[in-house]
PDB file of C-alpha atoms in Angstrom:
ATOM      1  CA  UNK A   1     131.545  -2.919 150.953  1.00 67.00           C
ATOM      2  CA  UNK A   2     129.203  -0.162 152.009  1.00 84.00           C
ATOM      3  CA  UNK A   3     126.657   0.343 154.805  1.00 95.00           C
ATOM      4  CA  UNK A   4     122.988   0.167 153.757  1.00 97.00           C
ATOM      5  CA  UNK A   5     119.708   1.806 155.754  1.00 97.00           C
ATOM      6  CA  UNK A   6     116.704  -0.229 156.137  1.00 97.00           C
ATOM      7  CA  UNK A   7     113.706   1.586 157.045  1.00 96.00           C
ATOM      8  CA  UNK A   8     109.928   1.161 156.934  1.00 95.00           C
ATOM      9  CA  UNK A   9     107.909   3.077 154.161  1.00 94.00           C
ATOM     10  CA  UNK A  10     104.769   3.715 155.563  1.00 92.00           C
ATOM     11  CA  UNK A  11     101.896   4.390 154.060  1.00 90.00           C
ATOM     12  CA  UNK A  12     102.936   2.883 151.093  1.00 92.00           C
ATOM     13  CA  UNK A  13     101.116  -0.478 149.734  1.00 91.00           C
ATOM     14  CA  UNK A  14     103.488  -1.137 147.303  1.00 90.00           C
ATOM     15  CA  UNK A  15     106.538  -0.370 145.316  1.00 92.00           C
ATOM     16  CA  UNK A  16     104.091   1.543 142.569  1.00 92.00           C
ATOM     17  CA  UNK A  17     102.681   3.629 145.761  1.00 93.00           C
ATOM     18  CA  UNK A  18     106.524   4.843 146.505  1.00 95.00           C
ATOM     19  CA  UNK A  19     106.968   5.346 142.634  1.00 95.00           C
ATOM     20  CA  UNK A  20     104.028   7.558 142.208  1.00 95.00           C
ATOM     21  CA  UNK A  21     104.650   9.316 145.850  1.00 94.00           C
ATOM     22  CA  UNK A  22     108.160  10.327 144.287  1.00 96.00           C
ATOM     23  CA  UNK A  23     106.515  11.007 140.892  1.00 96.00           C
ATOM     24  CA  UNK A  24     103.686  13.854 142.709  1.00 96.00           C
ATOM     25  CA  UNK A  25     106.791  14.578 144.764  1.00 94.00           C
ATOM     26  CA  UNK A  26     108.639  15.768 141.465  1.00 96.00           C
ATOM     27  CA  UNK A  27     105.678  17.695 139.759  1.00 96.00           C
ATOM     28  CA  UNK A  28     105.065  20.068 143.148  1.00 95.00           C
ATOM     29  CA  UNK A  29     108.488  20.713 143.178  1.00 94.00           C
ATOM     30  CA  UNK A  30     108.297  21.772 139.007  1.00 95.00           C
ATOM     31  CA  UNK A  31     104.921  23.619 139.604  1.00 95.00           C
ATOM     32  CA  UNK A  32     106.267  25.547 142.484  1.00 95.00           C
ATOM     33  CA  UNK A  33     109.381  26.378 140.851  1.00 95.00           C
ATOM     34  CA  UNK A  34     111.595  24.984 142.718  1.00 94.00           C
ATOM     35  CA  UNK A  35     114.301  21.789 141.677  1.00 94.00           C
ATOM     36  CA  UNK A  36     113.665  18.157 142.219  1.00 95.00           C
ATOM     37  CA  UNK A  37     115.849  16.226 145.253  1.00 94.00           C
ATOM     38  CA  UNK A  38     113.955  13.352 146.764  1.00 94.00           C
ATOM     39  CA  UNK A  39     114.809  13.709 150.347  1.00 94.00           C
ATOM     40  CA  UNK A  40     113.196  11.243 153.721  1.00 94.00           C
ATOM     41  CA  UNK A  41     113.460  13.221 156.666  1.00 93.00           C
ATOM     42  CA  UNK A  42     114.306  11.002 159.839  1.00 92.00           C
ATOM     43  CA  UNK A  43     115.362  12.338 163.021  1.00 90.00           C
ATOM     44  CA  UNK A  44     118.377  10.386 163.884  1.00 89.00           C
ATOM     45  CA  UNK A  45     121.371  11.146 161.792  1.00 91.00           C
ATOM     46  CA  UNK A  46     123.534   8.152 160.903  1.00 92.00           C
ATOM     47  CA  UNK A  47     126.677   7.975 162.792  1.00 93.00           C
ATOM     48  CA  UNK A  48     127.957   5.844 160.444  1.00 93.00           C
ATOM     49  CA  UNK A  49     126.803   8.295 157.509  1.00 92.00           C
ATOM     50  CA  UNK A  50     130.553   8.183 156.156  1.00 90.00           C
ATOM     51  CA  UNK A  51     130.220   4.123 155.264  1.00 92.00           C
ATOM     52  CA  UNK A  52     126.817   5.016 153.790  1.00 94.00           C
ATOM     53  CA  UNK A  53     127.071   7.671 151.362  1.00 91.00           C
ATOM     54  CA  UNK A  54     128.817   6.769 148.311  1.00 84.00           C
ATOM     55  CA  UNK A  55     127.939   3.275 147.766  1.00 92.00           C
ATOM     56  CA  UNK A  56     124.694   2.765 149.954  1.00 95.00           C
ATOM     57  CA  UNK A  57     121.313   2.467 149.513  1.00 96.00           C
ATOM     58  CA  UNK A  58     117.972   2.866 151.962  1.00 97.00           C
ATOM     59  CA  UNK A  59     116.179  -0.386 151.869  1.00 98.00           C
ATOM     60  CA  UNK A  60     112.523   0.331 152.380  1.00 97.00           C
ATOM     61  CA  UNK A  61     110.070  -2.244 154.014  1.00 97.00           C
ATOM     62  CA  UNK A  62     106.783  -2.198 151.971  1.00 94.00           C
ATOM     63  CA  UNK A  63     103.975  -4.607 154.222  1.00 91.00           C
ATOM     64  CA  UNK A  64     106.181  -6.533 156.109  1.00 92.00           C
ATOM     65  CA  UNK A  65     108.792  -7.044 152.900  1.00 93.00           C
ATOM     66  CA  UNK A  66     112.336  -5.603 152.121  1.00 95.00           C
ATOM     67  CA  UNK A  67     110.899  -4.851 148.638  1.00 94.00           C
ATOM     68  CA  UNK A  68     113.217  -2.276 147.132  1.00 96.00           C
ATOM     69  CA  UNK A  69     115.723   0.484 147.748  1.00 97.00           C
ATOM     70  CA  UNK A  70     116.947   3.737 146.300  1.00 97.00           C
ATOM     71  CA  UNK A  71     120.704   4.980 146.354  1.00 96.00           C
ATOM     72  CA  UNK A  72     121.868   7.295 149.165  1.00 96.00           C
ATOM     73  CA  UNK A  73     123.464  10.404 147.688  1.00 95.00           C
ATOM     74  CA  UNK A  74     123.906  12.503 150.889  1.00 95.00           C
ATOM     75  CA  UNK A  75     122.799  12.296 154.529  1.00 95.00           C
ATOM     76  CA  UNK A  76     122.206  15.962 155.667  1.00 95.00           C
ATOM     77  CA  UNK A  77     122.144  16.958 159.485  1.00 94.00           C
ATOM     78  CA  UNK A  78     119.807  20.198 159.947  1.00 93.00           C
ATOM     79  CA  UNK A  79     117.836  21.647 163.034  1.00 92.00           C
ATOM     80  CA  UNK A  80     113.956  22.158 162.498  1.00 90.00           C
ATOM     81  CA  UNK A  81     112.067  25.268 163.206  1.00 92.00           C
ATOM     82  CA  UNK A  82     112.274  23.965 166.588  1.00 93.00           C
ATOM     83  CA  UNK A  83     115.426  23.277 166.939  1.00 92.00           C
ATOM     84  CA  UNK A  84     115.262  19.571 167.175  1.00 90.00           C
ATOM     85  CA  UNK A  85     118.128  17.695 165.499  1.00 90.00           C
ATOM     86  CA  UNK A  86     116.952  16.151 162.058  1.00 92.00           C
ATOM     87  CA  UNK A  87     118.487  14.265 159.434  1.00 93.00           C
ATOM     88  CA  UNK A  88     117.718  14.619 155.549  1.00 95.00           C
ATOM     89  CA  UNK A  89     118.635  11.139 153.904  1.00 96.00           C
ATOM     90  CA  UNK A  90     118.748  12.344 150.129  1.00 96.00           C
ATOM     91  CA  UNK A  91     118.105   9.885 147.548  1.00 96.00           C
ATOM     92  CA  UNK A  92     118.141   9.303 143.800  1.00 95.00           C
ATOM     93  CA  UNK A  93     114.475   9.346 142.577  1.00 95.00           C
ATOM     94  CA  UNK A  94     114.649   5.223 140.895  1.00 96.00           C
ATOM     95  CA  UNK A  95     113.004   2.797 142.712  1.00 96.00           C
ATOM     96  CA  UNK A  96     115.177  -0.127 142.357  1.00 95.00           C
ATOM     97  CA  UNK A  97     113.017  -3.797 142.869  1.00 94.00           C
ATOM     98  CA  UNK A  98     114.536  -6.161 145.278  1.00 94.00           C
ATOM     99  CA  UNK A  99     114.303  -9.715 146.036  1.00 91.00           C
ATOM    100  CA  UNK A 100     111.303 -10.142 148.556  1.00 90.00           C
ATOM    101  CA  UNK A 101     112.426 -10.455 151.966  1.00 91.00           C
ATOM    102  CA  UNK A 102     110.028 -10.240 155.297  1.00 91.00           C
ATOM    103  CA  UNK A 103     111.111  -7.836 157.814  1.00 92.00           C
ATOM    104  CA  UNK A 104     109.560  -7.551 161.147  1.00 92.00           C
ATOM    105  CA  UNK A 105     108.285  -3.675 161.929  1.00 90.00           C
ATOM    106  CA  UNK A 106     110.453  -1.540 163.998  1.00 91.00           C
ATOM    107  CA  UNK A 107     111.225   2.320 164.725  1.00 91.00           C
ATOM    108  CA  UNK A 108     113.423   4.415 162.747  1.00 89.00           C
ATOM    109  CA  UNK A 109     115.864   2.923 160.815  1.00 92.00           C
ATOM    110  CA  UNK A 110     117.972  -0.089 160.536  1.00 95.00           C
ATOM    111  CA  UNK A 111     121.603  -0.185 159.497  1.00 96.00           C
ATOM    112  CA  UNK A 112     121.748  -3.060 156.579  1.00 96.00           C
ATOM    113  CA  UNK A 113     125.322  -4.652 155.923  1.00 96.00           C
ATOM    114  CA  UNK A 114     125.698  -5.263 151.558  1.00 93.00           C
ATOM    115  CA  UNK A 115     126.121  -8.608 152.712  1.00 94.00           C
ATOM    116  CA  UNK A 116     122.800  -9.651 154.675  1.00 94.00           C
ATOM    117  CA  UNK A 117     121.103  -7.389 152.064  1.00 95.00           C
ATOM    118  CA  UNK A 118     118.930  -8.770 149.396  1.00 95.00           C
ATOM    119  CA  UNK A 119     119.786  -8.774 145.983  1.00 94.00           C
ATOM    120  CA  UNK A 120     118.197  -6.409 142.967  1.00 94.00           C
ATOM    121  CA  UNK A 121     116.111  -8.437 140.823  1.00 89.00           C
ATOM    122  CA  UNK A 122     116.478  -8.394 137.444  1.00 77.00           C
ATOM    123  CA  UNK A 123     114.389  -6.668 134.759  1.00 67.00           C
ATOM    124  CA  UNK A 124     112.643  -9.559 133.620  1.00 66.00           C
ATOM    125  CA  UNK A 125     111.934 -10.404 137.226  1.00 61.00           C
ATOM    126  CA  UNK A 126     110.703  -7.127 138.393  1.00 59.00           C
ATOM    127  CA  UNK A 127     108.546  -6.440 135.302  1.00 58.00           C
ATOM    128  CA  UNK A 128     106.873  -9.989 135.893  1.00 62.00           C
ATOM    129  CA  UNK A 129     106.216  -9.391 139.792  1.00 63.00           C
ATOM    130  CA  UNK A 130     104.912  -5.619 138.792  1.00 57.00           C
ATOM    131  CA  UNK A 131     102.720  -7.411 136.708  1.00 60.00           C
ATOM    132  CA  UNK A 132     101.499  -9.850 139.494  1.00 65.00           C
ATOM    133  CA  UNK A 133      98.805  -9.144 141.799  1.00 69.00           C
ATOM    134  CA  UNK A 134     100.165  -7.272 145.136  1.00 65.00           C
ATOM    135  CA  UNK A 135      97.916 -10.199 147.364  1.00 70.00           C
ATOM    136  CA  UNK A 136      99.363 -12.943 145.340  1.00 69.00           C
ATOM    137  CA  UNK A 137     103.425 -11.712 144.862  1.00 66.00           C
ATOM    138  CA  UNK A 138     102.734 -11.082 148.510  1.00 64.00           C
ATOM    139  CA  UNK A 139     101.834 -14.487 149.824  1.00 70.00           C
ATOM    140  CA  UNK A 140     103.915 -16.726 147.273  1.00 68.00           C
ATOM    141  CA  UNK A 141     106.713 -14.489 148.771  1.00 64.00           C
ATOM    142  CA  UNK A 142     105.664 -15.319 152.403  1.00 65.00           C
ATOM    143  CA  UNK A 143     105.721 -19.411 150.967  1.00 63.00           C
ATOM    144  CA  UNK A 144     109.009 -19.220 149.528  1.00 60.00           C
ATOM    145  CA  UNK A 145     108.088 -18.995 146.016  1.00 58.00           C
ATOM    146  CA  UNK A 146     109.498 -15.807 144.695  1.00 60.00           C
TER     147      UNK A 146
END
């Protein structure tokens, strides 16, 4: 079974917000000449990176939610201009739609084990809750209902 990340996405209101932050993400990169890798830069590398990549995913927190997660291709230790220790955890761009799970906020990142993690909804499911208010999919999570 492989390790997961879970790890707040802030700023983001929803899983739409991520989508189109990856989306303006992408067209920079094609203006500016320059290929496409959706990276998160953290500053703690995993030290379990080798039970990550390869089968993982980064879980991301949306308002107080596991909401979805993208797949972990690489986790890629590097030093910044000044020379602090930084990680690059490099993802595929798809947004995959979990099931709606609250999560308490915290700092950094979280390691997530496949089996406390939530499952992907399906199509039908995530095309029905993208459909749904955020305020309402919200609260009938926080009741149970979803």
């Amino acid at each position: 079974m492989a390790l997961n990340l879970l790890k707040l996405c802030v700023g983001a209101e929803s899983i739409r917000d991520l989508e189109e932050w990856i989306e303006e993400t992408r067209i920079l990169a094609k203006r500016l000449g320059r290929p496409f890798e959706q990276a998160h830069t953290t500053r703690m590398v995993p030290k379990r990176a080798g039970e990550i990549v390869g089968g993982g995913s980064l879980y991301w927190v949306i308002k107080g939610q596991i909401s979805a997660r993208q797949n972990l291709k690489a986790i890629r230790p590097f030093k910044d201009t000044a020379g602090i220790g930084r990680c690059h955890l490099v993802l595929t761009p798809k947004v995959i739609p979990v099931e709606p799970r609250p999560c308490r906020p915290f700092q950094g990142w979280r390691y997530l084990e496949a089996k406390d993690a939530p499952a992907d909804l399906t199509r039908e499911a995530a095309q029905g809750l993208a459909a749904m208010p955020e305020d309402m999919r919200r609260e009938l999570a926080e009741l149970g209902l979803l």
